[in-house]
Tab-separated table of C-alpha atoms in Angstrom:
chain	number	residue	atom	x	y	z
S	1	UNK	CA	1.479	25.068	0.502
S	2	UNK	CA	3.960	23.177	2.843
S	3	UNK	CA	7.195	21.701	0.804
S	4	UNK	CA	9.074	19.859	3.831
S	5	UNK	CA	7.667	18.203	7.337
S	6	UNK	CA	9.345	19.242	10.678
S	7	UNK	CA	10.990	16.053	11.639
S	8	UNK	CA	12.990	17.104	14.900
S	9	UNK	CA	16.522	14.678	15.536
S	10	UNK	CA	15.100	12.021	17.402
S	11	UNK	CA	15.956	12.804	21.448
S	12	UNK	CA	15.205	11.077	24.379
S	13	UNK	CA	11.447	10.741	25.979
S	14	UNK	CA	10.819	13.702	28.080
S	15	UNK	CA	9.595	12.347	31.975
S	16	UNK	CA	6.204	11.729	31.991
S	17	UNK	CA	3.692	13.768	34.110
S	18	UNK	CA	1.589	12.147	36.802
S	19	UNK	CA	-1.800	13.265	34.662
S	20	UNK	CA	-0.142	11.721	31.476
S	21	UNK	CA	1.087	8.557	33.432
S	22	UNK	CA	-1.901	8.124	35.128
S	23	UNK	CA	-3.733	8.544	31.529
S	24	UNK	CA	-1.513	5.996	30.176
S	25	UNK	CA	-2.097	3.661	33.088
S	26	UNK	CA	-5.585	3.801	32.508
S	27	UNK	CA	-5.868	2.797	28.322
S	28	UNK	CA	-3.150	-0.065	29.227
S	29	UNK	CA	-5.031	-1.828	31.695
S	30	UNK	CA	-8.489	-1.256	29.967
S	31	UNK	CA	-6.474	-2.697	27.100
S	32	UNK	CA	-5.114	-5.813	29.260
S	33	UNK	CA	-8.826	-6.606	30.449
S	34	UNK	CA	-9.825	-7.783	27.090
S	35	UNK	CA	-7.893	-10.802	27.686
S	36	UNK	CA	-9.116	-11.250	30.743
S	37	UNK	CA	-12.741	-11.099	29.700
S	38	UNK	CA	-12.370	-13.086	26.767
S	39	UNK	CA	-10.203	-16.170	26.770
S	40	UNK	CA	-11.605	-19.666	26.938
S	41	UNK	CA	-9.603	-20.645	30.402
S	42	UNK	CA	-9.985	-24.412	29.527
S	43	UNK	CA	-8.244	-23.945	26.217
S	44	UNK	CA	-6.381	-20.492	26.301
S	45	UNK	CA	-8.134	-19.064	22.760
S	46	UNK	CA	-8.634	-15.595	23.076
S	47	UNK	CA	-11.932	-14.036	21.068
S	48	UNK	CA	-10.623	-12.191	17.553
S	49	UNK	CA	-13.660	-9.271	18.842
S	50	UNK	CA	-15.491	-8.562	21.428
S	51	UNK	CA	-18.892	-9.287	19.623
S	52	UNK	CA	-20.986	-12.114	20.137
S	53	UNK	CA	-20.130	-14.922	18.241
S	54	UNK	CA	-16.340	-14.332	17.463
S	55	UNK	CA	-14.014	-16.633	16.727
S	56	UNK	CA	-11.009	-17.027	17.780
S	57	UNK	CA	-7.776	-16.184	16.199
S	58	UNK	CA	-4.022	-17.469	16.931
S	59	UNK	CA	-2.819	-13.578	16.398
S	60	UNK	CA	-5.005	-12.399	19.223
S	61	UNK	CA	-3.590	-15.720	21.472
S	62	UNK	CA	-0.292	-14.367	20.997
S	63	UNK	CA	-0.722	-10.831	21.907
S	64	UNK	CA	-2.459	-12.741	25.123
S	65	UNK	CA	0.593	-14.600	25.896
S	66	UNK	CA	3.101	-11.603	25.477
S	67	UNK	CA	0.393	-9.190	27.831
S	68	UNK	CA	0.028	-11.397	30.851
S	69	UNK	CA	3.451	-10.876	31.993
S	70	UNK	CA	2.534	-7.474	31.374
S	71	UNK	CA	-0.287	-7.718	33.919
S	72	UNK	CA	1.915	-9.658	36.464
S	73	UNK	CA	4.471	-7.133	36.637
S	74	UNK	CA	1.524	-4.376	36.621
S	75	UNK	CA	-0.208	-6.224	39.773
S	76	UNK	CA	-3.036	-6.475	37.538
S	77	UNK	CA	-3.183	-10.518	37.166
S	78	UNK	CA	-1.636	-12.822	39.352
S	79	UNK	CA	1.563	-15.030	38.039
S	80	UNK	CA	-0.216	-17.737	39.153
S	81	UNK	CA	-3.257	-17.202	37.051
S	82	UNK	CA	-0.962	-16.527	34.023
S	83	UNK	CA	0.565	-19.347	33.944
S	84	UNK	CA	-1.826	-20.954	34.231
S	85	UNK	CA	-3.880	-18.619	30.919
S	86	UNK	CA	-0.342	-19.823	29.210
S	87	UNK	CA	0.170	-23.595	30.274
S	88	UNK	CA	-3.568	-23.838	28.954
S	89	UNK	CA	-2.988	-22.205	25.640
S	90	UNK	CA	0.813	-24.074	24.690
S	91	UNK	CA	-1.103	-27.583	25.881
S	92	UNK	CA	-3.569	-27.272	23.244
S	93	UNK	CA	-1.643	-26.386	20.576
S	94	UNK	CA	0.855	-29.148	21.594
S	95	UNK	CA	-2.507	-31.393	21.298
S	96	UNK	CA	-4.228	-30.040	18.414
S	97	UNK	CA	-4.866	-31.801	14.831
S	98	UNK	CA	-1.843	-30.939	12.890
S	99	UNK	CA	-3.563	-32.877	10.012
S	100	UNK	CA	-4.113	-30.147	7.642
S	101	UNK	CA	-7.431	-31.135	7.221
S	102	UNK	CA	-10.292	-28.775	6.801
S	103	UNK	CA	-11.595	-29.024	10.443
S	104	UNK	CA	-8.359	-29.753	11.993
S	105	UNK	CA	-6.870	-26.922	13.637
S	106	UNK	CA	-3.091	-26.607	11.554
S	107	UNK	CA	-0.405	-28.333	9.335
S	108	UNK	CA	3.137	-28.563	9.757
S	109	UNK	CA	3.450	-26.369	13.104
S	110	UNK	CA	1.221	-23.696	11.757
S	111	UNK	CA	-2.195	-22.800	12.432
S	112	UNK	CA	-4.913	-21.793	10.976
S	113	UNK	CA	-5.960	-17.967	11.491
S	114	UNK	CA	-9.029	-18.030	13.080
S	115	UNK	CA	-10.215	-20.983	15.219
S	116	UNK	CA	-13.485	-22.281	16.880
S	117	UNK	CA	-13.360	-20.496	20.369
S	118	UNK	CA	-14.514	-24.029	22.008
S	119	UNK	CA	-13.053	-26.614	19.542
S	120	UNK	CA	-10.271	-25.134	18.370
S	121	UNK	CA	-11.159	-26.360	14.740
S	122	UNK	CA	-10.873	-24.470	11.836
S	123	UNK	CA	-13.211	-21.963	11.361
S	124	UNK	CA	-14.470	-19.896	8.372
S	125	UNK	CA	-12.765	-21.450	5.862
S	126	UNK	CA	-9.953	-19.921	6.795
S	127	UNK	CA	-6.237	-20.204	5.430
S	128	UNK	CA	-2.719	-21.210	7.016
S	129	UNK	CA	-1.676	-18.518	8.429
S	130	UNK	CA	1.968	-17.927	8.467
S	131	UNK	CA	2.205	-14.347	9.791
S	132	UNK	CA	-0.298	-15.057	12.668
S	133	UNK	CA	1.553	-17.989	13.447
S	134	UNK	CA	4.487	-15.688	13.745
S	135	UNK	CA	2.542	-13.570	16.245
S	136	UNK	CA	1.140	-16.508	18.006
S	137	UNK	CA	5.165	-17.154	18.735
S	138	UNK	CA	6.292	-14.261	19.379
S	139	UNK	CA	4.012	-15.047	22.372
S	140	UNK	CA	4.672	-18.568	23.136
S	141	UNK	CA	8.694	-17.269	23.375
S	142	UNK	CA	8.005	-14.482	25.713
S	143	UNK	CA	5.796	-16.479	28.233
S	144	UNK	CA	8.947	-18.482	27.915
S	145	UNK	CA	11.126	-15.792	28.158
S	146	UNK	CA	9.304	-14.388	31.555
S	147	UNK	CA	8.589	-17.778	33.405
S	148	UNK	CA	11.591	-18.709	34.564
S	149	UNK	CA	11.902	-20.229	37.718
S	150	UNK	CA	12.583	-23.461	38.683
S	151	UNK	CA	9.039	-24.795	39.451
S	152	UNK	CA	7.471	-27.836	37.460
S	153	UNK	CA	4.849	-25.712	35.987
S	154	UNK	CA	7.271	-23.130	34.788
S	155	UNK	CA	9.812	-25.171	33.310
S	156	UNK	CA	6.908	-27.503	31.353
S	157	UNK	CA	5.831	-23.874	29.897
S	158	UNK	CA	9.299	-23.224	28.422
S	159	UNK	CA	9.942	-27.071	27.547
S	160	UNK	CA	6.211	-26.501	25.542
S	161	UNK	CA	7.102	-23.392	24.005
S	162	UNK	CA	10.528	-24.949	22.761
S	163	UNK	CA	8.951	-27.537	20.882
S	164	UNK	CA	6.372	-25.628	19.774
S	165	UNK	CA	8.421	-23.455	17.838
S	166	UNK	CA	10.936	-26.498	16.515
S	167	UNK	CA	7.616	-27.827	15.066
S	168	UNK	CA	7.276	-25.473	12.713
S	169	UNK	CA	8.473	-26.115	9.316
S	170	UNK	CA	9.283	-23.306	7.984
S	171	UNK	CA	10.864	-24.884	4.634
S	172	UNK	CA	7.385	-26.063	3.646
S	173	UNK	CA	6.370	-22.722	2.810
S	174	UNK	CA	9.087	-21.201	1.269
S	175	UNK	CA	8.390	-21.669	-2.773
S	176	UNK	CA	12.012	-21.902	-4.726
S	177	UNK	CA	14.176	-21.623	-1.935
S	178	UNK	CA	13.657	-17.867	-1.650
S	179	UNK	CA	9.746	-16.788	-1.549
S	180	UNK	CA	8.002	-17.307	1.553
S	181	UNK	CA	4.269	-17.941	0.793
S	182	UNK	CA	1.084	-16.010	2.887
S	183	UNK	CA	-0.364	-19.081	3.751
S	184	UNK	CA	-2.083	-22.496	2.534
S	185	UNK	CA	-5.940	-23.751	2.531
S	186	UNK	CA	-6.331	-27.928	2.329
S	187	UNK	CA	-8.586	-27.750	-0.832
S	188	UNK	CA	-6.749	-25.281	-3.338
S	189	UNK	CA	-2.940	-25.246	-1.338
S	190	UNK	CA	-0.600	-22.601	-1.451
S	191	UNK	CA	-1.780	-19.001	-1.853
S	192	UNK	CA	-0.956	-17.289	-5.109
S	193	UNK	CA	0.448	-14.170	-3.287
S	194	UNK	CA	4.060	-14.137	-1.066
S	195	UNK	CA	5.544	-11.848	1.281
S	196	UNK	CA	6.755	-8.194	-0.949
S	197	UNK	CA	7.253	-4.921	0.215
S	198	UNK	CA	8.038	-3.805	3.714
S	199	UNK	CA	5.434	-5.214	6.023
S	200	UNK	CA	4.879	-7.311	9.879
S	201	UNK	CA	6.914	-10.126	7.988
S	202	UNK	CA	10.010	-8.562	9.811
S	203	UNK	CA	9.055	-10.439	12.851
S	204	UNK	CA	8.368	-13.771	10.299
S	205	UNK	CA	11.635	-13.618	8.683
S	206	UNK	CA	13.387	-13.541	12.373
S	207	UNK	CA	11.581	-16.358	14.230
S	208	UNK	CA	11.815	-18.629	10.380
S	209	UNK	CA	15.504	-17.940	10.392
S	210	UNK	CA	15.836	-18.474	13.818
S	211	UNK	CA	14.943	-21.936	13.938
S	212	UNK	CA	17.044	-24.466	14.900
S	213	UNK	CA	15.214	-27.340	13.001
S	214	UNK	CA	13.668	-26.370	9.981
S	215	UNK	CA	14.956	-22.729	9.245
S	216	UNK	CA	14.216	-19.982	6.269
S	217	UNK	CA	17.412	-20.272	3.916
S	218	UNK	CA	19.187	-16.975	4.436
S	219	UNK	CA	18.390	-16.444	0.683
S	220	UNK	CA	15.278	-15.344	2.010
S	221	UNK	CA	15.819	-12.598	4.129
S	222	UNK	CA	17.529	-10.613	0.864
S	223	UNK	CA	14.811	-12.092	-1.292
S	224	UNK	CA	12.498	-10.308	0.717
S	225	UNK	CA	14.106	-6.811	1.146
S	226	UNK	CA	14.867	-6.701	-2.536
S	227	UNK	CA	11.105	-5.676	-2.986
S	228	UNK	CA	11.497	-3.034	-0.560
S	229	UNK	CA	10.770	0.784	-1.466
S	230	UNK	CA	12.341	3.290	-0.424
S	231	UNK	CA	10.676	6.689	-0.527
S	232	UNK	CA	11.215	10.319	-0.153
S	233	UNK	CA	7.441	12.151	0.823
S	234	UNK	CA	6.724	15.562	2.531
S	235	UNK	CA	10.912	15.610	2.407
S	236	UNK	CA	10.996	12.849	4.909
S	237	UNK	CA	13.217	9.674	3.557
S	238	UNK	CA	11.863	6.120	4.623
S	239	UNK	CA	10.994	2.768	3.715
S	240	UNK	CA	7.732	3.183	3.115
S	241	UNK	CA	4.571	1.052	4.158
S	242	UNK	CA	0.903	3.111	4.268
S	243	UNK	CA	-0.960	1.546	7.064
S	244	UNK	CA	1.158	2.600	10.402
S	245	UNK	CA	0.503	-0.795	12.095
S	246	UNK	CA	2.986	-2.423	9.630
S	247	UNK	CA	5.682	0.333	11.339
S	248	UNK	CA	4.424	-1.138	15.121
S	249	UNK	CA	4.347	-4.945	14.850
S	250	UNK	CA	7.494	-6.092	14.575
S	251	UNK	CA	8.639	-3.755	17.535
S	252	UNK	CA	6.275	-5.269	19.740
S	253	UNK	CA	8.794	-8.007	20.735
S	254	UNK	CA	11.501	-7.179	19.120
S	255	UNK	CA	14.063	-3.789	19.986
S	256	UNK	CA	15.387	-2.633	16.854
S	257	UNK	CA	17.201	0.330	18.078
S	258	UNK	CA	20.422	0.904	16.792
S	259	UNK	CA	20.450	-3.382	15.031
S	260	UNK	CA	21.001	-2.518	11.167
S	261	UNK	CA	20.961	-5.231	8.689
S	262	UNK	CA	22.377	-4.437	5.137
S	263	UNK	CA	19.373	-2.681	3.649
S	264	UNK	CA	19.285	-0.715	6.575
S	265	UNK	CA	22.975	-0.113	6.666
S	266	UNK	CA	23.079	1.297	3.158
S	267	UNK	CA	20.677	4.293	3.809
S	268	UNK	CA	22.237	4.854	7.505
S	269	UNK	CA	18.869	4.312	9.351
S	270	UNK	CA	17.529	1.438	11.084
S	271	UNK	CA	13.746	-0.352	11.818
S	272	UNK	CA	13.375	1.923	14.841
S	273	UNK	CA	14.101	5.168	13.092
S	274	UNK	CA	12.428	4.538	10.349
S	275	UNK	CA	8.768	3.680	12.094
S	276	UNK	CA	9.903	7.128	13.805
S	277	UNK	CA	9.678	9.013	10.296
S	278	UNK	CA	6.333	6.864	9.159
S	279	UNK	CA	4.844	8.382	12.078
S	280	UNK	CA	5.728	11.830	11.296
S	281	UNK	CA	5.346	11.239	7.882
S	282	UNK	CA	1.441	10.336	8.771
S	283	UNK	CA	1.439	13.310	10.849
S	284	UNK	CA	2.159	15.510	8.062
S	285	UNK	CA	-0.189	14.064	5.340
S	286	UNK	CA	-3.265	14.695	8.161
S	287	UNK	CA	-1.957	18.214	8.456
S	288	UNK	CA	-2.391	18.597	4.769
S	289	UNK	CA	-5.692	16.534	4.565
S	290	UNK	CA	-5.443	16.162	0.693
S	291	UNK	CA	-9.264	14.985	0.499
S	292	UNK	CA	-10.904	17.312	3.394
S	293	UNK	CA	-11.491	15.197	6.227
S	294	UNK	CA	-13.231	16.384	9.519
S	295	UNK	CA	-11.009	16.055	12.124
S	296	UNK	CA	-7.479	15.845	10.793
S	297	UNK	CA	-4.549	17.129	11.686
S	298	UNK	CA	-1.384	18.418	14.038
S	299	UNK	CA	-3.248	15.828	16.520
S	300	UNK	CA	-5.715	14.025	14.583
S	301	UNK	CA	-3.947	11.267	13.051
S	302	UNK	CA	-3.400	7.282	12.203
S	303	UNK	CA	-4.290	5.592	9.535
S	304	UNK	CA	-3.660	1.746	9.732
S	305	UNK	CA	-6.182	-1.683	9.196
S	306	UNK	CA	-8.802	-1.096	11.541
S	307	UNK	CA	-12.688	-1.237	11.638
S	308	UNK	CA	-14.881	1.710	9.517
S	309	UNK	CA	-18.147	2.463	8.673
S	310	UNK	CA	-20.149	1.210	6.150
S	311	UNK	CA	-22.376	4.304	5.580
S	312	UNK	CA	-23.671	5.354	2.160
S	313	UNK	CA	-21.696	7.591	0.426
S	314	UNK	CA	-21.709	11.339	0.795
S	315	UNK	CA	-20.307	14.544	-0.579
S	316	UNK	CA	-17.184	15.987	0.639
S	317	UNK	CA	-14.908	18.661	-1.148
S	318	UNK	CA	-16.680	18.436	-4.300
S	319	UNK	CA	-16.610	14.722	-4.621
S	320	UNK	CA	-18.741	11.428	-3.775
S	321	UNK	CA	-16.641	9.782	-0.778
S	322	UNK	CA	-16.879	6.282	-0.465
S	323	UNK	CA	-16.769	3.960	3.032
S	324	UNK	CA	-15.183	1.075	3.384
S	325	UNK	CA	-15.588	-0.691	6.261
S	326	UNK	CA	-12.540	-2.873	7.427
S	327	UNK	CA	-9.639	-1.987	5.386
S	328	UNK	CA	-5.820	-1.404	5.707
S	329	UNK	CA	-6.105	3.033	5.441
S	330	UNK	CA	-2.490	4.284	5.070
S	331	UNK	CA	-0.840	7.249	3.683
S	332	UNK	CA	-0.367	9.168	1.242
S	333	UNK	CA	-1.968	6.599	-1.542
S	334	UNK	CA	-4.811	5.480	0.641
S	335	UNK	CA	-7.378	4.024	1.271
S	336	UNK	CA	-8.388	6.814	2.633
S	337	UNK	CA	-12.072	7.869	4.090
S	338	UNK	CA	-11.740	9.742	7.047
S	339	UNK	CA	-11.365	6.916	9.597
S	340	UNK	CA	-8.590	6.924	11.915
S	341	UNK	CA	-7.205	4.023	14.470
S	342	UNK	CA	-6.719	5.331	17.454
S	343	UNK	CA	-4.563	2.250	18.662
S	344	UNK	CA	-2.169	3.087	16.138
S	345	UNK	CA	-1.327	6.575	17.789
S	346	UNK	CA	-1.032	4.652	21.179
S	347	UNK	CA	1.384	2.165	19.915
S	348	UNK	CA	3.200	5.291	18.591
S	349	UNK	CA	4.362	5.982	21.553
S	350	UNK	CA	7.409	4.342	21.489
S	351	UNK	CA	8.826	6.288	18.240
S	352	UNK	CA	7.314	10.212	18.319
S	353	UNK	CA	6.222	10.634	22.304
S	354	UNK	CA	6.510	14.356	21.221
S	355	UNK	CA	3.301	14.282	18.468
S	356	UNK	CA	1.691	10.825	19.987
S	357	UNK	CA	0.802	12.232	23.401
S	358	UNK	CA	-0.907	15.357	21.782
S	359	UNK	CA	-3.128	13.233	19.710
S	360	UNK	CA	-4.238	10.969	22.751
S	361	UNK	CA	-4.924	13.605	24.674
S	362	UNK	CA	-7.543	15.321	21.913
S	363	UNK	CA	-9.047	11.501	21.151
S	364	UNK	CA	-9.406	11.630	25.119
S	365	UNK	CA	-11.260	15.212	25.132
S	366	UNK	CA	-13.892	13.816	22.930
S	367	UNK	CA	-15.874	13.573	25.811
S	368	UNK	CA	-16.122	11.181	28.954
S	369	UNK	CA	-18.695	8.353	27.061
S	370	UNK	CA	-16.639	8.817	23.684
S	371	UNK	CA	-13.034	9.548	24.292
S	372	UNK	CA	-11.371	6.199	25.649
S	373	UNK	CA	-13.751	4.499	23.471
S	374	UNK	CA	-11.783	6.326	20.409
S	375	UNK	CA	-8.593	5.932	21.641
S	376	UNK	CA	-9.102	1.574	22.316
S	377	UNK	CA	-11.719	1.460	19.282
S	378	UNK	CA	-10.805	0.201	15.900
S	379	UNK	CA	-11.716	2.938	14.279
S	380	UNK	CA	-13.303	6.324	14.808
S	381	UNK	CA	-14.640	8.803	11.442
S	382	UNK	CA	-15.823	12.261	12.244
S	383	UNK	CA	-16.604	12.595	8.688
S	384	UNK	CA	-19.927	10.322	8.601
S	385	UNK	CA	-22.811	11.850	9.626
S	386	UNK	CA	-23.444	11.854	13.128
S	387	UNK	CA	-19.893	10.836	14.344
S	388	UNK	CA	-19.115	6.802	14.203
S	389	UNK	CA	-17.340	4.679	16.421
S	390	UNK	CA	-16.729	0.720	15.861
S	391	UNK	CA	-18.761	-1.099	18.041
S	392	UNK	CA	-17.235	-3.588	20.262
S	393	UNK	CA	-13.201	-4.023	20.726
S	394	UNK	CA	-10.673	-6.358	18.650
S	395	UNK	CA	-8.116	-8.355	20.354
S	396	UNK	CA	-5.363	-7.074	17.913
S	397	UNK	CA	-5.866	-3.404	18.705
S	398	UNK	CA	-5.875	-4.165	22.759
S	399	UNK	CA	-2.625	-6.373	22.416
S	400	UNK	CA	-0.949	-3.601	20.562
S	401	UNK	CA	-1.900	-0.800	22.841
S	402	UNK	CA	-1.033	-3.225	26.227
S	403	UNK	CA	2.651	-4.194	24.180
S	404	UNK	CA	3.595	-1.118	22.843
S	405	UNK	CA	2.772	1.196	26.148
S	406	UNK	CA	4.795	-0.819	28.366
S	407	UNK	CA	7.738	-0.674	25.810
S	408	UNK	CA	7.360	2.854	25.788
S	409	UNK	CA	6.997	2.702	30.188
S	410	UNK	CA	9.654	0.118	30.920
S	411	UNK	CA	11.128	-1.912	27.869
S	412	UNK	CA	9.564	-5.029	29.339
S	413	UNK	CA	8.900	-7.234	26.139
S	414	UNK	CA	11.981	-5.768	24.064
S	415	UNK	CA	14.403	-6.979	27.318
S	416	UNK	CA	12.796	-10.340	27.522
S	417	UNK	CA	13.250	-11.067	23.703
S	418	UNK	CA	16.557	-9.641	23.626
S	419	UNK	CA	17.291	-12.944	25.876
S	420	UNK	CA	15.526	-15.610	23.219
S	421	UNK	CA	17.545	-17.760	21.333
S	422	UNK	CA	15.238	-17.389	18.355
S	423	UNK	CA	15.159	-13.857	17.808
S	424	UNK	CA	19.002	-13.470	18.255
S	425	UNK	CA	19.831	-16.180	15.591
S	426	UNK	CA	17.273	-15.011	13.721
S	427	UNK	CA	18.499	-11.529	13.786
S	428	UNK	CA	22.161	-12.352	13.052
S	429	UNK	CA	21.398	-14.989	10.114
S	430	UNK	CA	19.315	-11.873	8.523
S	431	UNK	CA	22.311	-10.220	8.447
S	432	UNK	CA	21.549	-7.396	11.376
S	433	UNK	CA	24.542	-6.370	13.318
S	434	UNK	CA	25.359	-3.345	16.360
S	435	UNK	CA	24.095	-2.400	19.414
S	436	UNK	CA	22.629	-4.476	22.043
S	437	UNK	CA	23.259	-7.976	19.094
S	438	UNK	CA	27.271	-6.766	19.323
S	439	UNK	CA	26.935	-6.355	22.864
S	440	UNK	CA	25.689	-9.917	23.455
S	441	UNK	CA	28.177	-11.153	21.298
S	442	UNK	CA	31.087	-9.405	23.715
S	443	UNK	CA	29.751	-11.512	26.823
C-alpha cells in the first residue's frame, strides 16, 4: 500500500510546447465564447447554464466581467464591445431594486444569486447571496482595474464600479461583530448557517475588509480562520477543503504567492502553496481509488461541485454505489461517485503544471466528439454505464477555466488586482504581509 505522496518542491513552470500552447489556446477561448453566446447585451446578465431556460446568476456576471479583458488582450473581443458588455452590466445594477423585496433584484448592495435573465428580478426563490456578490465584484473591480483610459465611457465604468462596491454594507451581515452570515431571504431573514472552515470566503473576507464605507471588523478575519483545519493526509500537510474549486477561487483575482497572514505564517506556507498540495493531495487519493472507480488515477483526477448523473444505482467493488447529481465531490471524505470536473484540473494549472497537463491531455484523448467536451463539461463519470457527460455548459466552470489559464499564461488578472485599492486594504487589514503587499508598501 502507498504510506506518503510524491510532492516534488514546488519549481518554476517548465516553457510550454507549441502543441500544449496551442491546446491551451483552444479550451480558453471555447471557454471565453460562453459569454459571448450568452449574455443579455441590453442588461449584461450572463446565463447560470447553457440550457434553455436558465437563469441568470450574479457569480457567472462576474466571471464575465473579469474574462472580457481576457478576450481583449487575446484579440478575441473587441475593447470596444467590452466595454460596452461591462458599462451594460454596472448600469443595471446601479439601477436595480435594492428593496429587498421578493421580486426586487437585492438589499443593501447585495444581490440575489440567481436573477431573471430579462428582468433582472429575483428568481427561484432564491437567497442573498453574499459570496456571489463577492464574485460579482471581484469582476466589477477588474473591469475597473483594466479600463483605464481617459475616455468618458471608461472613466463612468470605474466611477460605477466604485460606488458599486461602497454600496455594499457589509456590517449588515456580520451577526455579533464577528460571524459573517451566507446570505438572507425577505420572508424568513438571515440564514441559520455562517462562513466555517476554509472555503471561496477568502476572496469575501478581502473585498468586506477592504471597504472604505461599511467594512468587516477585523475581528472577523480571525473569527473566521479559527475554524480552520489543518490536516496531515497521504503525508502531505495542508489546510484542508475536499472539493478542489474551494483551492481555485480565491486565486482567480487575487495572487497569493508568497502574502502570508498569521494562520498562514504559523505553519510556514501560504494560500498559493497550499492549493499546490490540495492538488497533489487529490492526485494521490485517485491513485489509490479507495472505492474502485473507472478511470482514476496518475491522470484521472478532480473532484470539486460540478454536474453528475442521476443514474440508478449499481454495483461496484462489492457495494451498491449511489449517484448524486450536482454535488460538491471532494477528497478523501467524499462525496464521492466516480464523477470528476474536468474544469477543476484546468484551473489547476496555475499550482501543479507538472500533474495538470498530463490529466488534460488524457481528458483530451477521449476522443475528438468527447474529449474537449470532458475537459469544459461539469462533470464527466466513466463509472455509469455507457460513459456520461453533463449536458450543456455552466458559466462558473467556463469563467474558471478562461481566469485561471491566463493566470497560468500571463498573470493578467493577478497584476490588475494587485493595483485595486480593495484587495490591498483588504489584504493588509486581514493581517497578510510579504512579497508583492511589502513591495507596494516600499513605493
Amino acid at each position: 500500500m502507498r504510506q506518503t505522496a510524491a510532492l516534488p518542491p514546488a519549481a518554476e513552470a517548465e516553457p510550454l510546447s507549441p502543441a500544449d500552447e496551442a491546446m491551451l489556446d483552444g479550451l480558453q477561448r471555447a471557454a471565453f465564447d460562453y459569454f459571448v453566446r450568452h449574455t443579455n447585451r441590453d442588461n449584461g446578465l450572463v446565463a447560470d447554464t447553457s440550457r434553455p431556460g436558465s437563469h441568470a446568476s450574479i457569480a457567472v456576471v462576474g466571471f464575465a466581467l473579469s474574462a472580457y479583458p481576457v478576450g481583449v488582450e487575446r484579440g478575441w473581443m473587441t475593447r470596444a464591445e467590452a466595454l460596452q458588455r461591462s458599462l451594460a452590466a454596472l448600469r443595471f445594477f446601479r439601477d436595480s431594486d435594492q428593496s429587498g423585496m421578493p421580486a426586487s433584484t437585492g438589499r443593501n448592495g447585495f444581490y440575489f444569486h440567481f436573477l431573471h435573465l430579462d428582468s433582472g428580478a429575483r428568481a427561484w426563490r432564491c437567497e442573498l447571496s453574499l459570496i456571489d456578490t463577492a464574485l460579482l465584484l471581484a469582476g466589477m473591480l477588474t473591469a475597473a482595474a483594466y479600463f483605464t483610459a481617459a475616455t468618458a465611457d471608461e472613466a463612468e465604468l470605474r466611477d460605477l464600479a466604485d460606488m458599486l462596491y461602497r454600496r455594499v454594507d457589509w456590517c449588515w451581515a456580520q451577526r455579533k461583530g464577528a460571524a459573517v452570515v451566507h446570505g438572507w431571504k425577505p420572508k424568513s431573514g438571515f440564514l441559520n448557517y455562517g462562513w466555517e472552515g476554509y472555503s471561496e470566503a477568502l476572496l469575501l473576507y478581502t473585498l468586506g475588509l477592504g471597504s472604505p464605507t461599511h467594512s468587516l471588523t477585523e475581528a472577523s478575519f480571525p473569527a473566521w480562520t479559527s475554524t480552520y483545519q489543518w490536516e496531515n493526509l497521504y503525508g502531505i500537510d495542508f489546510l484542508y477543503a475536499g472539493p478542489l474549486f474551494i483551492h481555485q477561487f480565491s486565486h482567480a483575482w487575487i495572487d497569493f504567492r508568497g502574502i502570508r497572514d498569521d494562520f498562514m505564517r504559523e505553519k510556514h506556507c501560504d494560500y498559493f502553496e497550499n492549493s499546490r498540495r490540495a492538488t497533489y493531495v487529490q492526485r494521490e487519493y485517485a491513485i489509490r481509488n479507495p472505492r474502485g472507480f473507472v478511470g482514476y488515477g496518475e491522470d484521472g483526477w478532480g473532484l470539486s461541485a460540478g454536474d453528475g448523473p442521476s443514474a440508478p444505482r449499481q454495483r461496484i467493488a462489492g457495494r451498491r454505489q449511489s449517484f448524486y447529481g450536482y454535488a460538491a465531490r471532494g477528497v478523501p471524505y467524499g462525496p464521492d461517485d466516480g464523477t470528476l470536473a474536468g474544469p477543476s484540473v484546468l484551473a489547476s494549472l496555475v499550482f501543479a503544471p507538472e500533474i495538470a497537463l498530463p490529466a488534460i491531455r488524457r481528458m483530451l484523448a477521449r476522443g475528438s466528439a468527447t474529449g474537449d467536451r470532458a475537459a469544459r463539461a461539469s462533470g464527466f463519470n466513466d463509472t455509469v454505464r455507457e460513459a456520461w457527460i453533463s449536458e450543456g455548459s455552466f458559466g462558473l466552470d467556463q469563467g474558471l477555466i478562461v481566469l485561471m489559464i491566463e493566470n497560468f499564461r500571463s498573470g493578467l488578472l493577478w497584476r490588475l488586482l494587485r493595483g485595486s485599492a480593495p484587495i490591498r486594504t483588504g489584504l493588509q487589514r486581514a493581517g497578510f504581509r510579504g512579497g508583492w503587499l511589502a513591495e507596494d508598501e516600499h513605493r
